Every structure is written in C-alpha cells, then in structure tokens.
Coordinates of C-alpha atoms and ligand atoms in Angstrom, one line a residue:
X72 CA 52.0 -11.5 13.1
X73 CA 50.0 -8.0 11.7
X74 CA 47.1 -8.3 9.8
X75 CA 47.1 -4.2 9.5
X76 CA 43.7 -3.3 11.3
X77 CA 44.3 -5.8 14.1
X78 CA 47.8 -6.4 15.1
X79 CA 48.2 -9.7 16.4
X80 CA 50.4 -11.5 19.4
X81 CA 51.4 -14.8 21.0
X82 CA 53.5 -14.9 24.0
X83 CA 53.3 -17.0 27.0
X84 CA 50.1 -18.7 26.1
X85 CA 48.5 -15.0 25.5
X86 CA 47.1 -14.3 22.2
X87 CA 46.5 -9.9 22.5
X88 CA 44.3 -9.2 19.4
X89 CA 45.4 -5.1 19.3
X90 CA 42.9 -3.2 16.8
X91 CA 45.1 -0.8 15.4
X92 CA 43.4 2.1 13.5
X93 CA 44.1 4.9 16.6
X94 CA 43.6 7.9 14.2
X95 CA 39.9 7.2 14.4
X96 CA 39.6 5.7 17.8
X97 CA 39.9 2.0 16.5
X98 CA 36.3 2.5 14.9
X99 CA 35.9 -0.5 13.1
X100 CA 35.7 -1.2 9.3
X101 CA 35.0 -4.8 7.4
X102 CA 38.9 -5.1 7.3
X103 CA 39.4 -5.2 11.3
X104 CA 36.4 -7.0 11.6
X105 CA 37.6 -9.2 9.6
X106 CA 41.3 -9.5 10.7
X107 CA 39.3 -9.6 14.3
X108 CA 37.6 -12.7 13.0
X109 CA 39.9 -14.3 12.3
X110 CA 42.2 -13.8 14.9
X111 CA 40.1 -14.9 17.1
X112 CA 39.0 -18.3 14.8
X113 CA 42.6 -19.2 14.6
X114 CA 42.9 -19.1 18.6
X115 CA 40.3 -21.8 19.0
X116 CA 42.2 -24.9 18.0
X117 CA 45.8 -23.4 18.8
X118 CA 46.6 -25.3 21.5
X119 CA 49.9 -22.3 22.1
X120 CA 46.8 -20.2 22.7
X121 CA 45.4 -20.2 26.5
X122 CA 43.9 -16.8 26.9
X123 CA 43.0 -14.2 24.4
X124 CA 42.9 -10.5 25.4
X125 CA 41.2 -7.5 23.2
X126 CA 42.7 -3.7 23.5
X127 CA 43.0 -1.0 21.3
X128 CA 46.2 0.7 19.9
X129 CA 46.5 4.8 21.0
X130 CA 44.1 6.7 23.1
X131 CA 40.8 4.4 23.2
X132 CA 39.7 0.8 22.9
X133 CA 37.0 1.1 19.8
X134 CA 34.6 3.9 18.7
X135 CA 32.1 1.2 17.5
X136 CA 31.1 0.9 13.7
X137 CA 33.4 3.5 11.5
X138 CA 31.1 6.5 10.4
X139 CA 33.4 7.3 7.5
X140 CA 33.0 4.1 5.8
X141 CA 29.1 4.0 6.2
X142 CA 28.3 8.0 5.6
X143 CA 26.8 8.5 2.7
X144 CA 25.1 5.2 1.6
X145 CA 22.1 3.5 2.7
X146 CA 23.7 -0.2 3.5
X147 CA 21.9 -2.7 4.6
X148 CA 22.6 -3.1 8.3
X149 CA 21.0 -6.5 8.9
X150 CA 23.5 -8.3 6.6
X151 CA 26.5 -5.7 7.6
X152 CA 25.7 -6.9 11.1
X153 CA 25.4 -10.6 10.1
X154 CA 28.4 -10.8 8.5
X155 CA 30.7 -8.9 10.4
X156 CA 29.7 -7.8 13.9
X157 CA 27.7 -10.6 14.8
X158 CA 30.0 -13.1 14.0
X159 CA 32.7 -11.8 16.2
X160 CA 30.2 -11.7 18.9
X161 CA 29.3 -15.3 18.8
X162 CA 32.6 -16.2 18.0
X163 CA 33.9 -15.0 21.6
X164 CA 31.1 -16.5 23.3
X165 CA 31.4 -19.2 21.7
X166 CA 35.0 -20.0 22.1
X167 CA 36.1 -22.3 24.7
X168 CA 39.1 -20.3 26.4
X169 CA 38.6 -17.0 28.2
X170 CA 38.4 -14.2 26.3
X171 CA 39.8 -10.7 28.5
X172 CA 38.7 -7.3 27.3
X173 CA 41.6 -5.0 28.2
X174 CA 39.5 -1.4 27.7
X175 CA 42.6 0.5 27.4
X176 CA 40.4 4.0 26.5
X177 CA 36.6 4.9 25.4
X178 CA 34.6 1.8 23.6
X179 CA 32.0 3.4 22.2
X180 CA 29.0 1.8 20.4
X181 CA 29.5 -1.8 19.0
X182 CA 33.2 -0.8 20.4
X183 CA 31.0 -1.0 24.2
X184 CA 29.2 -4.3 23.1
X185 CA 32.8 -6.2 21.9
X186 CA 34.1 -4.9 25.5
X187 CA 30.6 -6.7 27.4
X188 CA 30.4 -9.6 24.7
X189 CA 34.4 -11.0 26.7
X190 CA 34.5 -13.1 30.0
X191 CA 36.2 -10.1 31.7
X192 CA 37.0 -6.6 32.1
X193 CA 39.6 -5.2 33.0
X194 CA 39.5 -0.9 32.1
X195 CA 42.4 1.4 32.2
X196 CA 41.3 4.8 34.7
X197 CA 41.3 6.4 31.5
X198 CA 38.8 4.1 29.8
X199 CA 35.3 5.2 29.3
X200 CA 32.3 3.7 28.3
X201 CA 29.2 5.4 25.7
X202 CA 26.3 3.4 24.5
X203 CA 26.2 5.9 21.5
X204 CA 23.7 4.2 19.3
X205 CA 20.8 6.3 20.2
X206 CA 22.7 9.5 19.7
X207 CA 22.9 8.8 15.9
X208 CA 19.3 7.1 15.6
X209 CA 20.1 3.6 16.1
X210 CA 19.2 1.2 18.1
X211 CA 22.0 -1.4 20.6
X212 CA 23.4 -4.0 19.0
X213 CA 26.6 -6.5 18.3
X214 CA 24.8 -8.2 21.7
X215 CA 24.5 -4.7 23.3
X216 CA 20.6 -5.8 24.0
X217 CA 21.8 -9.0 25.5
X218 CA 24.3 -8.4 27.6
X219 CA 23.4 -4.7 29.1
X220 CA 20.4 -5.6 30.7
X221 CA 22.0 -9.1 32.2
X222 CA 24.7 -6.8 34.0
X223 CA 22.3 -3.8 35.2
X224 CA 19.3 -5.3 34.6
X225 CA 16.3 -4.0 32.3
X226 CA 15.9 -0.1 34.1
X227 CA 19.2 0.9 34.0
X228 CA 20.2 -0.5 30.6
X229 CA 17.3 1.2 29.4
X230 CA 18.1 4.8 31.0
X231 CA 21.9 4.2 29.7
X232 CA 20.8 3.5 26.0
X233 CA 18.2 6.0 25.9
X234 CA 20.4 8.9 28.0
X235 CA 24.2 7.5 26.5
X236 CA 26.2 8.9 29.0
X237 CA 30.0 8.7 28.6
X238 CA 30.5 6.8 31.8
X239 CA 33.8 6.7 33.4
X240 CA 36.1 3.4 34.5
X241 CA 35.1 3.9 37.9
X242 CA 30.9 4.6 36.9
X243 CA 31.4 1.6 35.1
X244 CA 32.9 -0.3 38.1
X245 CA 30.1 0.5 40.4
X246 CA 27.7 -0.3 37.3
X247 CA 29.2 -4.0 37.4
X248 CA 30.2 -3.1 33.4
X249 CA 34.0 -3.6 34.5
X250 CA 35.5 -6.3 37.0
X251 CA 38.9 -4.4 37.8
X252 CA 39.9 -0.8 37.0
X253 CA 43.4 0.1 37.0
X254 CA 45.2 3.6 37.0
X255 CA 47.0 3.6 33.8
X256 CA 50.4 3.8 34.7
X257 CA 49.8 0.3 35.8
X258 CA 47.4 -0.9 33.1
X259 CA 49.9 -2.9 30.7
X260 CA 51.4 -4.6 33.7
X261 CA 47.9 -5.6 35.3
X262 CA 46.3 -7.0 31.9
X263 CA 49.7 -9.0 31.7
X264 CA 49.2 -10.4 35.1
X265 CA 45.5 -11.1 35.0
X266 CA 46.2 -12.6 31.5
X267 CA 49.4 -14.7 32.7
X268 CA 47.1 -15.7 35.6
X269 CA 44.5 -17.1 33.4
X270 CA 46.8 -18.4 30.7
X271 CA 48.6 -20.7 33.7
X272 CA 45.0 -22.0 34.6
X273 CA 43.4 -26.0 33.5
X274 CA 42.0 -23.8 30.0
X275 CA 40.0 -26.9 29.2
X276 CA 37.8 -26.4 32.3
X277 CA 37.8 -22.8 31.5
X278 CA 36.3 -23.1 28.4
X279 CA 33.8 -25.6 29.9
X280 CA 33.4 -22.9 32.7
X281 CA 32.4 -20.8 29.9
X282 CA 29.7 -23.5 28.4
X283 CA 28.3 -24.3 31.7
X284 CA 27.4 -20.5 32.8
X285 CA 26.3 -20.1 29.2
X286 CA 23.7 -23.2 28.7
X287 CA 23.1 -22.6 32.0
X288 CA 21.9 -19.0 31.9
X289 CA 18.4 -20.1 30.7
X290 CA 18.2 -23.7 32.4
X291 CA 16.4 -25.2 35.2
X292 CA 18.2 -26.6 37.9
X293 CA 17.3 -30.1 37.3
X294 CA 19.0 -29.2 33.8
X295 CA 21.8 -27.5 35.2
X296 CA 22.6 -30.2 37.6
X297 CA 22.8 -32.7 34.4
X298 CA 24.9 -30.6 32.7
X299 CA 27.5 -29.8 35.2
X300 CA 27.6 -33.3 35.5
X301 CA 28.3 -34.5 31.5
X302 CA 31.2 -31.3 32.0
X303 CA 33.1 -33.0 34.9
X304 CA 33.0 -36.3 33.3
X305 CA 35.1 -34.2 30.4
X306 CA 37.1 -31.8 33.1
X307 CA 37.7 -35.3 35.0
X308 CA 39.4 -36.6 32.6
X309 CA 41.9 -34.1 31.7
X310 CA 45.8 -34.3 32.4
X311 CA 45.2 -31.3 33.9
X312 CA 42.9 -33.1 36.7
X313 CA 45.5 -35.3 37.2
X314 CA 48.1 -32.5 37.6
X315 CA 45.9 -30.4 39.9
X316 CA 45.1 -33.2 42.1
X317 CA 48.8 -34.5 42.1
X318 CA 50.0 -31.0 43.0
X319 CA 47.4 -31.0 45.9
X320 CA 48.6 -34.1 47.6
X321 CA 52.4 -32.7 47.1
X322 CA 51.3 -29.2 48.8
X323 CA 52.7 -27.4 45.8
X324 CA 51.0 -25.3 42.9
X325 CA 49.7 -27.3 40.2
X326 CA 52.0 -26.9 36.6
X327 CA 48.8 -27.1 34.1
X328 CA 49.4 -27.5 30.7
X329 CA 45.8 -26.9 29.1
X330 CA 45.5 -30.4 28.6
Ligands
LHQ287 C1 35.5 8.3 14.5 C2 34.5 7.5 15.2 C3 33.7 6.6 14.5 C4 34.8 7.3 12.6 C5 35.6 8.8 16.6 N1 33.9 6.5 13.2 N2 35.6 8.1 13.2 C6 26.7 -1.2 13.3 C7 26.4 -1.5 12.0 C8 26.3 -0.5 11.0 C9 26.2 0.8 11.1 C10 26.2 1.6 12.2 O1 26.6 1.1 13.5 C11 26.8 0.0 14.0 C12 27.1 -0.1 15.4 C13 27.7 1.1 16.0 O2 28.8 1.0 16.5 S1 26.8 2.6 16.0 C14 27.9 3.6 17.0 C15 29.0 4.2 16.2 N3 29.9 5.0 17.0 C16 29.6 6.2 17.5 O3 28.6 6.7 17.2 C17 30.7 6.9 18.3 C18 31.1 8.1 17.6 N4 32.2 8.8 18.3 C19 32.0 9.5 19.4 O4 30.9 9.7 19.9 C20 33.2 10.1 20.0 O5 34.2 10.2 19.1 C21 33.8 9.2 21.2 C22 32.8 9.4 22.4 C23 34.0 7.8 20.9 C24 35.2 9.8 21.7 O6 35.1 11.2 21.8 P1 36.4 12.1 22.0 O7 37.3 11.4 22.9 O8 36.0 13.5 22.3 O9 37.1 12.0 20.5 P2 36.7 12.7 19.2 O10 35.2 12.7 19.0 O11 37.4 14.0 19.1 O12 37.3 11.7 18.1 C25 38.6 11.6 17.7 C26 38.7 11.3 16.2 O13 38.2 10.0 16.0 C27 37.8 12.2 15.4 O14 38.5 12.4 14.1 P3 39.3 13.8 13.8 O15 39.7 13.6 12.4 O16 38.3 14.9 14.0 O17 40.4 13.8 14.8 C28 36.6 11.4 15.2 O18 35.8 11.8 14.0 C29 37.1 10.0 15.0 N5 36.1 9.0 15.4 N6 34.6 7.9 16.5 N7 32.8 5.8 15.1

C-alpha cells in the first residue's frame, strides 16, 4: 500500500514504513507525518504485523522538520509539535512490537530523534547523524531531550546539541547512538535479516520487553521486581510459551506465531 510521503509494506511479518520525499532528504511535512502516524497506528492491532522498520527512500533517512513548509510564517511550534511529531514519538514507544530504525543515510534534526525514539539501530556506513536544531536557533525535540542524554549521558548530549556535529555511522557506533553499522552494499540484506530475526521472535513478550524496560526506567527495584512479575503471568500464558518450551524439550527451534 502507498500513502505518497510514506510508502508502506507487509511481508513476512515486516511492516517497512519507507518516507518517501528523497528530493528533500525525506524532511518531513504534516502529510508524512501523518501517513507515518498512521502507518504505524494500523501496525498495533495487525496481528500480520511482528516488527516494524523505519528508512528513508534515496540518499538519507530524514532531514528533520521540512524548512520549506515552515519558512516564512511564524507557526506555532507547541501545537505543530503536539499534533504531529510528538504523537509519532509516543506512538513508537508506546507500541508493543519492536520498532527497527533502518538509518539508510543522514537523519538530521527531528529526522535524528525518530531514528533514537525506535528499539534499534541499525545505520548504513553511509548514514550520518546531525543534531541540527541549534544551528537554526532551536532547541532538541520530538524526544531528542529524552533520549540523547539516556544514551551518552548529560555531558556529551550537551556538547553534541550545542556543537551539532555531523557524526558518522561509525562516531555514532562508538557513541552507543547505533547498535549495528553495516557497509552499504550489505545494508538492505542486513535490515532484512535483523527484521526477519525479530519478526520470527514470541512478539507478545517483545512488546512486554518493551513495557518492562520502559516502566521500569524510573522504578525502584522493589517496583520493578512486581512488575516483571504481573508481565510473566501475561508472557506465561501465551501459545508462544507453550511453543518455546515444547521446542526446548524436542531440542529443536521454537516455530512462534506471536501468539
Ligand atoms: C531540506 C532539508 C530540510 C527542507 C535538506 N527541509 N529541505 C520541529 C517543529 C517545527 C519546526 C522546526 O523544526 C522542528 C524540528 C526539526 O527537525 S528542526 C531541524 C530541521 N532540520 C535541519 O535543520 C536540517 C537541515 N539540513 C541540513 O542541515 C542538511 O541538508 C543535511 C545535514 C541534512 C544534509 O546535508 P547534505 O548532505 O549536504 O545535503 P544538502 O544540504 O545539499 O540537501 C539536499 C537537498 O535537500 C537540498 O535541496 P536542493 O534543492 O538544494 O537540492 C536541501 O535544501 C534539502 N533539504 N534538509 N530540513
């Protein structure tokens, strides 16, 4: 299915959400915001759906906010960014099945906070990565100011938003901003493996994965230890328990179904 702006794929239990505007780096309008949205909305209770990967069409992953469309008028960037930006944000976070940023080129800007707001990384060695905001006056956001600092901690995220280097895959890499880099005669086949892998997986305990480390960010351990516990009872009574503890005491690899 193509929405336009963000070009939209199932196969094999992989959704790939493609923004598609390469002439201008896949900056992003209301339209692919938008089209993002709900891409990403109509994943959650698809059950065809196990994994959902993010890239970019052309040369780069996403130049952030588009320019063009906001030169010229004084908008008002609270509600821009509350209807648009920060509902994709939450919306990945939120989501209970992984979400893989395939950084196929530069992410600039909110481009750089959609790429940090995913589960995973995975960057092209052509990718590169530019906070951007200061350079035009403004300040990190679409989560920027969230998740920076919980990757490189407060020092660094500072000195990367005030400096806004165009860091490269591997900078990146050693920054902890990127789990995997691959050269990019290999990229397409890598984000297909890594996303088959994950699509195979027991998605419900994924997506509970993804609540526990979440709620859990912020908790004490007497809290966490409660919480992991009300999350097994759910993962413990999934058919895909029963298949992964079948497969186990048949010394084969488990067949899970997301179930
Ligand atoms: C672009 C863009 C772009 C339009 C490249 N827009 N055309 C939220 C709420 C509300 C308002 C404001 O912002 C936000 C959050 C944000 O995201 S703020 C940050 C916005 N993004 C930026 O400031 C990044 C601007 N772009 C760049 O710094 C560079 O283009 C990067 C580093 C991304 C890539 O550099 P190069 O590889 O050297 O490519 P280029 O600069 O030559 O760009 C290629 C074309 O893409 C060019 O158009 P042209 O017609 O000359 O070929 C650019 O104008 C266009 N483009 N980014 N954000």
């Amino acid at each position: 299915m193509t929405h336009g702006e963000v070009l939209s794929k199932v196969d094999a239990g992989v959704l790939t959400l493609t923004l598609n505007r390469p002439d201008a780096l896949n900056a992003a309008t209301d339209p692919l915001l938008e089209q993002l949205l709900q891409g990403l909305r109509g994943a959650e209770h698809e059950a065809k759906v196990r994994v959902i990967v993010i890239t970019g069409a052309g040369r780069a992953f996403c130049a952030g906010q588009d320019l063009q469309a906001v030169q010229g008028r004084q908008i008002s960037f609270k509600a821009h960014l509350e209807k648009t930006y920060n509902q994709v944000i939450s919306r990945i976070r939120s989501l209970e099945k992984p979400v893989l940023a395939a950084v196929n080129g530069v992410a600039a800007g909110a481009g750089f906070s959609l790429a940090l707001a995913c589960d995973l990384r995975i960057a092209s060695s052509e990718a590169s990565f530019v906070p951007a905001f200061s350079k035009i006056g403004l300040v990190p956001d679409s989560g920027m100011s969230y998740h920076l600092p919980r990757l490189v901690g407060y020092q660094k995220a500072f000195e990367l938003l005030v400096t806004s280097p165009r860091l490269s895959a591997e900078e990146a890499l050693a920054l902890g901003l990127v789990e995997r880099v691959v050269g990019a005669g290999e990229f397409q086949a890598a984000v297909q493996a890594l996303a088959g892998q994950l699509a195979a997986g027991p998605t419900k305990a994924f997506g509970l994965t993804k609540r526990a480390l979440q709620r859990n960010a912020t908790a004490t351990l007497a809290e966490a230890l409660a919480y992991e516990a009300m999350l097994q009872e759910i993962a413990g009574r999934t058919e895909d328990y029963k298949e992964g503890t079948r497969a186990f005491r048949e010394k084969r690899a488990p067949d899970f179904k997301g179930r």
